[in-house]
mmCIF file of C-alpha atoms in Angstrom:
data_model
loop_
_atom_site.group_PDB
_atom_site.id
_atom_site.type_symbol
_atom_site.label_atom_id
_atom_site.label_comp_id
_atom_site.label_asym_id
_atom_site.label_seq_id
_atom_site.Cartn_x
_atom_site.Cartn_y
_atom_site.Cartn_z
ATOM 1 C CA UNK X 1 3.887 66.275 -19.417
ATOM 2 C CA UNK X 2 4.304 63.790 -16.825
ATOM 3 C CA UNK X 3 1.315 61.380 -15.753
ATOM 4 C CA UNK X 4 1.285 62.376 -12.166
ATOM 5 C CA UNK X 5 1.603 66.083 -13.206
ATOM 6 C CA UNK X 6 -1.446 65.586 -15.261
ATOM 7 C CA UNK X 7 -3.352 63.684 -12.423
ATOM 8 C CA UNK X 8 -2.420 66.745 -9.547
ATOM 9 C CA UNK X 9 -3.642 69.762 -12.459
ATOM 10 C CA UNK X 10 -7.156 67.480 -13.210
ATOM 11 C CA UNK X 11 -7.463 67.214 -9.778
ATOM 12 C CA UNK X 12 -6.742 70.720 -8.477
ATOM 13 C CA UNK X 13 -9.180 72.026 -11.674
ATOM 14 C CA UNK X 14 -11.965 69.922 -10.018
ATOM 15 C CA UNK X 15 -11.672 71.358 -6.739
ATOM 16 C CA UNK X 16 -11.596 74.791 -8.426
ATOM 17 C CA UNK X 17 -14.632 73.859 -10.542
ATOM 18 C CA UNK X 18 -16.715 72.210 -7.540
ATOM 19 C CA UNK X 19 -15.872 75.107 -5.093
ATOM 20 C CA UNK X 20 -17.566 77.681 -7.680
ATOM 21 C CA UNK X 21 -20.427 75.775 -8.170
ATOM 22 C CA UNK X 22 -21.057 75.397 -4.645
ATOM 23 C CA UNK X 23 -20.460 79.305 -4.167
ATOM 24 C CA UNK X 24 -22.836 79.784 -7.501
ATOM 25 C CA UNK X 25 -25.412 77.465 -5.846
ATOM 26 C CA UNK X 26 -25.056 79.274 -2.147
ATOM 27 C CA UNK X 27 -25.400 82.686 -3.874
ATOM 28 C CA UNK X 28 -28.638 82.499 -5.934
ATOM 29 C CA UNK X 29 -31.320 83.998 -4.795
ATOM 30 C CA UNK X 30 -34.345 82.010 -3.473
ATOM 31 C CA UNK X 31 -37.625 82.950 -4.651
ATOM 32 C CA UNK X 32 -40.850 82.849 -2.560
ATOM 33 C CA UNK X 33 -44.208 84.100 -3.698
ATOM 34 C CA UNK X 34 -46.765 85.454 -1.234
ATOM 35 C CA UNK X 35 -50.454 85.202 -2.163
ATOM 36 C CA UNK X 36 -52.716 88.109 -0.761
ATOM 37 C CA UNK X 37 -54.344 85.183 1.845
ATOM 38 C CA UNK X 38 -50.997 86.669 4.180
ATOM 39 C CA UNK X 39 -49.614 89.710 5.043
ATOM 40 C CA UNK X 40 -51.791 92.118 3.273
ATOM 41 C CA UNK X 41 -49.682 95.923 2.891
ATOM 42 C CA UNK X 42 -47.575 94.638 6.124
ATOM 43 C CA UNK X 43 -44.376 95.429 4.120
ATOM 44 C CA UNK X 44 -42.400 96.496 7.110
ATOM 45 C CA UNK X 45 -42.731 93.046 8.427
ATOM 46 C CA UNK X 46 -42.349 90.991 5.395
ATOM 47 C CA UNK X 47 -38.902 92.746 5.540
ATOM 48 C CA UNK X 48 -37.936 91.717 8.079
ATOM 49 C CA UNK X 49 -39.030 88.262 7.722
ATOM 50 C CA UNK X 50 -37.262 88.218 4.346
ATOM 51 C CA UNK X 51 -33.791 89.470 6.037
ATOM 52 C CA UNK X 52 -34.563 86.362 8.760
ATOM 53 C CA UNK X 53 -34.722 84.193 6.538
ATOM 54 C CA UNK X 54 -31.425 85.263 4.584
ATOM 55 C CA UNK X 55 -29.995 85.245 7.327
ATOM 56 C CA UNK X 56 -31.081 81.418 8.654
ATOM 57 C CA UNK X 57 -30.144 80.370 4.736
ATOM 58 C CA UNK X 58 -27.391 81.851 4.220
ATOM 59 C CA UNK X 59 -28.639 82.894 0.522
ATOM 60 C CA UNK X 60 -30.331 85.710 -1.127
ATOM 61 C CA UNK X 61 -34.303 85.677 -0.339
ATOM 62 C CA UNK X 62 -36.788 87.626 -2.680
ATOM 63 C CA UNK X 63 -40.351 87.854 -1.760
ATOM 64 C CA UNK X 64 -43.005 87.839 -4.961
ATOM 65 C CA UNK X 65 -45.955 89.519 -4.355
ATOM 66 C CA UNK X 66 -48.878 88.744 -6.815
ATOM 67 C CA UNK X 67 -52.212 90.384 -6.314
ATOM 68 C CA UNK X 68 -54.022 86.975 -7.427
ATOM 69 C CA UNK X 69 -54.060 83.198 -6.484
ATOM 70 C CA UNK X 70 -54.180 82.296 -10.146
ATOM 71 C CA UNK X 71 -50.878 84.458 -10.571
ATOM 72 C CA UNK X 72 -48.614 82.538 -8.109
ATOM 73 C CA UNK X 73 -49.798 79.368 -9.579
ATOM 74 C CA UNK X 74 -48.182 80.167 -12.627
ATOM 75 C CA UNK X 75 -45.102 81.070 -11.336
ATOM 76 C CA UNK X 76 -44.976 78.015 -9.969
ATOM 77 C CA UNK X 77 -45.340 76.300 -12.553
ATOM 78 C CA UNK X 78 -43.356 78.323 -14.786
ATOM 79 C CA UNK X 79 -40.598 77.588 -12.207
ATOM 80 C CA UNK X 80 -39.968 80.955 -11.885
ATOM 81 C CA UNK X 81 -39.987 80.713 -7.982
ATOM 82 C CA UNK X 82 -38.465 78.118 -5.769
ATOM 83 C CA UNK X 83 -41.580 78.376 -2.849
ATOM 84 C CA UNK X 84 -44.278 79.885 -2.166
ATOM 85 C CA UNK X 85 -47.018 80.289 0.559
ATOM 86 C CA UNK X 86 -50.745 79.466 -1.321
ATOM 87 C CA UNK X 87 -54.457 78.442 -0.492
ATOM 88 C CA UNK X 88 -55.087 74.982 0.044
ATOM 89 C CA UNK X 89 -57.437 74.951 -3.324
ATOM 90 C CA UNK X 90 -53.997 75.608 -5.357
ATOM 91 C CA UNK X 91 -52.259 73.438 -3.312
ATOM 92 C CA UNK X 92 -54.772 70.447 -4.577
ATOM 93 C CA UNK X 93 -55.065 71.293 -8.130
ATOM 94 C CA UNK X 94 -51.310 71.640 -7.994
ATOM 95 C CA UNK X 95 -50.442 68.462 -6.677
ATOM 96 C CA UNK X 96 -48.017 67.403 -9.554
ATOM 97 C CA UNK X 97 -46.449 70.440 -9.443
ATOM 98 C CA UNK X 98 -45.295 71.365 -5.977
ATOM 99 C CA UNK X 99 -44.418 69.313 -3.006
ATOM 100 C CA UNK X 100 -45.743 70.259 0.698
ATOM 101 C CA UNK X 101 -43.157 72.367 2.357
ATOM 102 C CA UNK X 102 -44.585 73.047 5.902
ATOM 103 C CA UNK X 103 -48.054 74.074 7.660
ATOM 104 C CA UNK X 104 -48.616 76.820 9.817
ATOM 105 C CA UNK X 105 -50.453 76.148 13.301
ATOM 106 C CA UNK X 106 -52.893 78.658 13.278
ATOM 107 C CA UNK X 107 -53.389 78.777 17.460
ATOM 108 C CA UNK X 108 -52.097 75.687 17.890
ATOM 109 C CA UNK X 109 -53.865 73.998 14.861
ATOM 110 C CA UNK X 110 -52.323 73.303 11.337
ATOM 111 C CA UNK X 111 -56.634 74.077 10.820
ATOM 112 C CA UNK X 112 -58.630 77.493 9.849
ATOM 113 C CA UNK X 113 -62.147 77.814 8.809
ATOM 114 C CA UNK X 114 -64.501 79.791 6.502
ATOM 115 C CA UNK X 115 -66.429 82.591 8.169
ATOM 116 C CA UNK X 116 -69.650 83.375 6.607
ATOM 117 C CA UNK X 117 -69.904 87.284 7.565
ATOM 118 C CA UNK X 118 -72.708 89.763 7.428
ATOM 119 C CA UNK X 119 -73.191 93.692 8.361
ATOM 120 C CA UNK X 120 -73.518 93.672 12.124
ATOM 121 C CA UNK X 121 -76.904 95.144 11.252
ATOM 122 C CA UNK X 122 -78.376 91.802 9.663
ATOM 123 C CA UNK X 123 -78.783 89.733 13.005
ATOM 124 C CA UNK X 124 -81.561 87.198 11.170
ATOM 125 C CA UNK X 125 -78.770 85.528 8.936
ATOM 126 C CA UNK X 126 -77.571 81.728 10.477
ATOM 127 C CA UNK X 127 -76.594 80.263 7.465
ATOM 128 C CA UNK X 128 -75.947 81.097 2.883
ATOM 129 C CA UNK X 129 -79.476 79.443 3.054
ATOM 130 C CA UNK X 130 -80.691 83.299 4.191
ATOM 131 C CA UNK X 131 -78.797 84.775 2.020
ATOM 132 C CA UNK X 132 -80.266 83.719 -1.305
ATOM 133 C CA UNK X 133 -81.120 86.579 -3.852
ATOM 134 C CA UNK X 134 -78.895 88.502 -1.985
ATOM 135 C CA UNK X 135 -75.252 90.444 -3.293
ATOM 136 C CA UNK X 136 -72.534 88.483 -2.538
ATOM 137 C CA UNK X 137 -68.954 88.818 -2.220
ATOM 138 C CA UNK X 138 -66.538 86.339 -3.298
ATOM 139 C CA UNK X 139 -62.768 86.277 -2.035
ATOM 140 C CA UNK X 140 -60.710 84.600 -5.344
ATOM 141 C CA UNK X 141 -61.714 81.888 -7.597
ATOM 142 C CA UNK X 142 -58.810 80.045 -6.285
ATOM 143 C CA UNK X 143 -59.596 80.272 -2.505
ATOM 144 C CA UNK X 144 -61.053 77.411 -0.743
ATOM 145 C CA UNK X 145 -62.858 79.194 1.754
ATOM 146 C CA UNK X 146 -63.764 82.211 -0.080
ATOM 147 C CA UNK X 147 -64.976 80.828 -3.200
ATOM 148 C CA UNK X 148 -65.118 76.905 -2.870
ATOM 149 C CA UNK X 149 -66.636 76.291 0.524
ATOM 150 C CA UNK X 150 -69.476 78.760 -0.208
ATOM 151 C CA UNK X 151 -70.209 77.350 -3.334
ATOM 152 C CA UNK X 152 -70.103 73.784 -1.646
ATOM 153 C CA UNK X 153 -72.596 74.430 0.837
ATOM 154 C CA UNK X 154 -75.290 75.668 -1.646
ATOM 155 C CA UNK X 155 -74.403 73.138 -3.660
ATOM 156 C CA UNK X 156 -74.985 70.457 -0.752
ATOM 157 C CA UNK X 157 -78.639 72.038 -0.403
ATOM 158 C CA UNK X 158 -79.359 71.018 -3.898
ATOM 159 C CA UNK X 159 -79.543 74.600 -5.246
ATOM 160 C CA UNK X 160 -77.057 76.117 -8.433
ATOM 161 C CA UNK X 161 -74.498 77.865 -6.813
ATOM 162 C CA UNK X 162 -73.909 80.158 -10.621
ATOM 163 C CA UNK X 163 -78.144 81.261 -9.711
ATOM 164 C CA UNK X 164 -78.077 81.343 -6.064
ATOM 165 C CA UNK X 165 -77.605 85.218 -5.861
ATOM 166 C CA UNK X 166 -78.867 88.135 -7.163
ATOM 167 C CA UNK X 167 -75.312 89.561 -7.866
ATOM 168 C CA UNK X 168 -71.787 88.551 -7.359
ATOM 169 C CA UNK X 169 -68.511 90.062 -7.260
ATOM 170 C CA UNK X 170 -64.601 89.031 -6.758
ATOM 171 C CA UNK X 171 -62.800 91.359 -4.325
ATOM 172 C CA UNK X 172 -59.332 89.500 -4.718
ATOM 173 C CA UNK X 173 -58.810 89.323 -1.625
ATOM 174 C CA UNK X 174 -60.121 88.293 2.247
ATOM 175 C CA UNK X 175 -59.174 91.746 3.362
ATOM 176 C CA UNK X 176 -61.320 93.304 0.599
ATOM 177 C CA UNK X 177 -64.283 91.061 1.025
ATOM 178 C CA UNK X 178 -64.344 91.918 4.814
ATOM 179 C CA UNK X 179 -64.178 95.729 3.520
ATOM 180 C CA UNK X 180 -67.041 95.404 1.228
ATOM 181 C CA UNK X 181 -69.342 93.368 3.944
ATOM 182 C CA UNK X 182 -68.243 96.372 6.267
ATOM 183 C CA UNK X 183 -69.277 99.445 3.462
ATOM 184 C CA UNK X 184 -72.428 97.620 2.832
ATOM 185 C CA UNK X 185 -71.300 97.120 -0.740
ATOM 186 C CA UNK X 186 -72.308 93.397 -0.392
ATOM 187 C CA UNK X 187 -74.802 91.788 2.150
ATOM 188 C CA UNK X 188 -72.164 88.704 2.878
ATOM 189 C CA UNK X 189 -68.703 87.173 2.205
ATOM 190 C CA UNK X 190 -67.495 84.118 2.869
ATOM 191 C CA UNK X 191 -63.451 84.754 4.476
ATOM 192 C CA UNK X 192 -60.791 82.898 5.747
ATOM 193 C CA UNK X 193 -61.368 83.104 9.223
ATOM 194 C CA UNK X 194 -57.025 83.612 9.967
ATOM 195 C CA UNK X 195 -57.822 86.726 7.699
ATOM 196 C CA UNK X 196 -60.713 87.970 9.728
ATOM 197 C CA UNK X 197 -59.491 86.997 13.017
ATOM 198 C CA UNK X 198 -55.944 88.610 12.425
ATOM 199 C CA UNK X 199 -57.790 91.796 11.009
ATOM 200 C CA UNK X 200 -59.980 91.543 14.382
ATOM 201 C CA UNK X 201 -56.919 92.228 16.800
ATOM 202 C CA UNK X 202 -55.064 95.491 14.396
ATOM 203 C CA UNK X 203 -58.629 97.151 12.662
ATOM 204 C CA UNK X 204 -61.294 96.218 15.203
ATOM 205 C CA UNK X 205 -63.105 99.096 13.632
ATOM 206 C CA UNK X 206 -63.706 97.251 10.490
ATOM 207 C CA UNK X 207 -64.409 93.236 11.666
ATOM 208 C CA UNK X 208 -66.778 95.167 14.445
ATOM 209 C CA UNK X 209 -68.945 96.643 11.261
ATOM 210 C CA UNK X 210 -69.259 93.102 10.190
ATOM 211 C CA UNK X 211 -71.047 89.581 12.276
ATOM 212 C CA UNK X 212 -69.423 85.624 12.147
ATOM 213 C CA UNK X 213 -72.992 84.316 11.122
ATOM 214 C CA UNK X 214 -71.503 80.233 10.648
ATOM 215 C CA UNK X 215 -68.413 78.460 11.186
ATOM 216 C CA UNK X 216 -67.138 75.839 8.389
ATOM 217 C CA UNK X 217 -65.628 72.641 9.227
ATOM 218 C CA UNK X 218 -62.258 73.137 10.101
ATOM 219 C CA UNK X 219 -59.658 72.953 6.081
ATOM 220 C CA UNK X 220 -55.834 72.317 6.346
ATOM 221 C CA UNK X 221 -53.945 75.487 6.828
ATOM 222 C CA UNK X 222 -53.372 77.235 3.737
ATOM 223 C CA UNK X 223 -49.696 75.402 2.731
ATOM 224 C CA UNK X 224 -46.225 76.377 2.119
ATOM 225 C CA UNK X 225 -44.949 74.461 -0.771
ATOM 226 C CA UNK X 226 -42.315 73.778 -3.163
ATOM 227 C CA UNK X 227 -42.428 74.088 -6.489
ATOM 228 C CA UNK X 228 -41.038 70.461 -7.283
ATOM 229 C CA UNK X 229 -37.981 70.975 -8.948
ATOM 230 C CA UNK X 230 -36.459 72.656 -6.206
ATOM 231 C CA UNK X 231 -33.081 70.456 -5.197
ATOM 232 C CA UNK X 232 -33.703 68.348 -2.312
ATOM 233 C CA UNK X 233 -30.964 70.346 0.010
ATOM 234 C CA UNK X 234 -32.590 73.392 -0.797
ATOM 235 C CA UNK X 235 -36.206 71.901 0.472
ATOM 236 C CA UNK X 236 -35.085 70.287 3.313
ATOM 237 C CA UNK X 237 -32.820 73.888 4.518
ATOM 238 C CA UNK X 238 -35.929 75.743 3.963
ATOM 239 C CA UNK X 239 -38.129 73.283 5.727
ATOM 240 C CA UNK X 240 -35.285 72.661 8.943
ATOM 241 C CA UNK X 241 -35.602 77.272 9.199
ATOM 242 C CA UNK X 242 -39.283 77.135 9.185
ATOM 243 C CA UNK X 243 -39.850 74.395 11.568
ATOM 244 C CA UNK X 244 -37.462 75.907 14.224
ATOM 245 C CA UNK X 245 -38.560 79.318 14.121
ATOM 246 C CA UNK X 246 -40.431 78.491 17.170
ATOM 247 C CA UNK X 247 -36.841 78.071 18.892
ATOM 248 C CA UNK X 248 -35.137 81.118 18.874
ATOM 249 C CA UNK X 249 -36.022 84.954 19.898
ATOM 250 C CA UNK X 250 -36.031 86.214 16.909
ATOM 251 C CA UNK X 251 -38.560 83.885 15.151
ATOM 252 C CA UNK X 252 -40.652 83.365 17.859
ATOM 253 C CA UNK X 253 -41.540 87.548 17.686
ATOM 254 C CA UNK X 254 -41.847 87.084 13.682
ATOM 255 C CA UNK X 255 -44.316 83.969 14.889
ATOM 256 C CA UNK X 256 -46.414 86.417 16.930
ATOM 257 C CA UNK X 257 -46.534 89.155 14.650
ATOM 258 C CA UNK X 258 -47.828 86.914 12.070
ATOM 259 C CA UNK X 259 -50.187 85.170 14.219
ATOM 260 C CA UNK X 260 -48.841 81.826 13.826
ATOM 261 C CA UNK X 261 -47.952 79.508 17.130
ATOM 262 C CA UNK X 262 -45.139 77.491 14.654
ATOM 263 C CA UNK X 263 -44.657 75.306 11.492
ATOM 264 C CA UNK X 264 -45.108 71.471 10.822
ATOM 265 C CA UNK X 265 -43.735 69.274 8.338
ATOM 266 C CA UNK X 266 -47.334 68.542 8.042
ATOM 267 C CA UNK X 267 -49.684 65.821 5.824
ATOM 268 C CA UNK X 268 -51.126 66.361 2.370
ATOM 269 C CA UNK X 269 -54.538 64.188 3.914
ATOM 270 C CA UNK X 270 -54.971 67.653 5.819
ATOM 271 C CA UNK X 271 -56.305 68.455 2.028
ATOM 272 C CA UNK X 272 -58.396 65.073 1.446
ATOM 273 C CA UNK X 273 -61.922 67.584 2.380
ATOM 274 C CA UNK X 274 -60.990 70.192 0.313
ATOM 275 C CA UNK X 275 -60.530 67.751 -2.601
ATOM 276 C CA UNK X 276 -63.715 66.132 -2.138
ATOM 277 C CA UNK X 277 -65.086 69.348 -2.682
ATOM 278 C CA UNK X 278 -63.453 70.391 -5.585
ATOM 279 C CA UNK X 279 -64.491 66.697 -6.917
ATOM 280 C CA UNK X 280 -67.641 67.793 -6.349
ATOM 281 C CA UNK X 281 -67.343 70.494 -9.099
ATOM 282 C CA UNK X 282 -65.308 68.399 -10.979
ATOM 283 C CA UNK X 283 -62.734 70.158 -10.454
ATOM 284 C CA UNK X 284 -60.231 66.855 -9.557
#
């Protein structure tokens, strides 16, 4: 066979061979895992977030559900999903393992809080230093504010945080903690304060069974992230549709419904409190 023969079939198989991996790569499906910190039962609009997203990508999306913070850690670092939206605890005992992705602005803020909640009925509490002896409700063992910051501030007042209470419980969830608070079931929770105030403007019926009885210092908003093997075109596509949601229709009215003003590329020193406490525990 002639050289230049030979040169024009090597050449023609490597354009074959490059355009299929390129249409292998566009059509695989990106994974992201949802923790149950977001978008609690609102499956109509993770839909259509999902199909957004698809859309902006121009790849598969598949939204992983896990019922447990612990759970979506290990898919991430199992690699079995490309991103995924988690609690800024995770996100700092993680920190070899993902790379920050992008930070909601919670009204305006890339901040939230802890709420320390009681029944409406108990109008002595002002601070966990009433509540001692009492049955408590924790959120996730994972969560910063429902299970970290808590523990922190009795921990700050020189008392055991594993004796503090009579009784407590895990309730998996913000959602479920604000439930039990509002059935009586515990006498206070400690919630991520997107969680309550979100649940404050659909169920006002529940939040208004239940009293904000002290604010935390304000944490860095819970983090999307990147699990880190994720190719760097692949991060930085994701990251371009998530910071310029806030520029067309569409995403703007996703925005809204999820209560978020936006994303930022964001700083992982928005964590540097939250590892201090988990330090504290020696946990870091």
């Amino acid at each position: 066979m002639p050289k230049f023969l030979k040169v024009m079939l090597i050449s023609l198989w490597l354009g074959v061979w490059c355009m299929g991996a390129q249409g292998a790569r566009e059509s695989r499906t990106i994974r992201v895992a949802m923790t149950p910190a977001f978008l609690h039962d609102q499956h109509a609009l993770l839909a259509e977030w999902r199909d957004y997203l698809k859309f902006r990508l121009n790849r598969p999306v598949e939204f992983v559900q896990r019922d447990r913070y612990r759970d979506t850690m290990d898919l991430l670092q199992q690699q079995k999903v490309e991103f995924a939206w988690i609690c800024d605890y995770p996100y700092v005992a993680l920190k070899k393992d993902v790379r920050l992705l992008a930070v909601a602005l919670n009204e305006g803020k890339p901040t939230y809080r802890s709420y320390l909640i009681v029944p409406t009925r108990d109008t002595r509490t002002r601070s966990i230093d009433d509540l001692k002896g009492s049955v408590f409700a924790y959120a996730d063992p994972y969560s910063n504010t429902g299970y970290l910051s808590p523990r922190f501030e009795i921990k700050r007042s020189g008392a055991d945080p594993a004796t503090y209470f009579r009784r407590t419980f895990f309730t998996w969830s913000h959602r479920k903690a604000i439930d039990a608070v509002a059935a009586g079931l515990a006498q206070g929770a400690s919630v991520d304060s997107f969680v309550w105030d979100a649940l404050s403007k659909v169920r006002p019926d529940i939040t208004a069974k239940t009293r904000i009885a002290w604010k935390s210092e304000e944490y860095g908003f819970p983090p999307l992230v990147a699990q880190s093997h994720v190719p760097e075109a692949d991060f930085l596509l994701m990251q371009d549709v998530l910071l310029n949601m806030k520029n067309d229709a569409h995403g703007r009215s996703l925005l809204a419904r999820l209560n978020l003003t936006g994303f930022i590329a964001g700083s992982p020193k928005l964590y540097d409190s939250v590892a201090e406490m988990m330090r504290l525990f020696g946990e870091r």
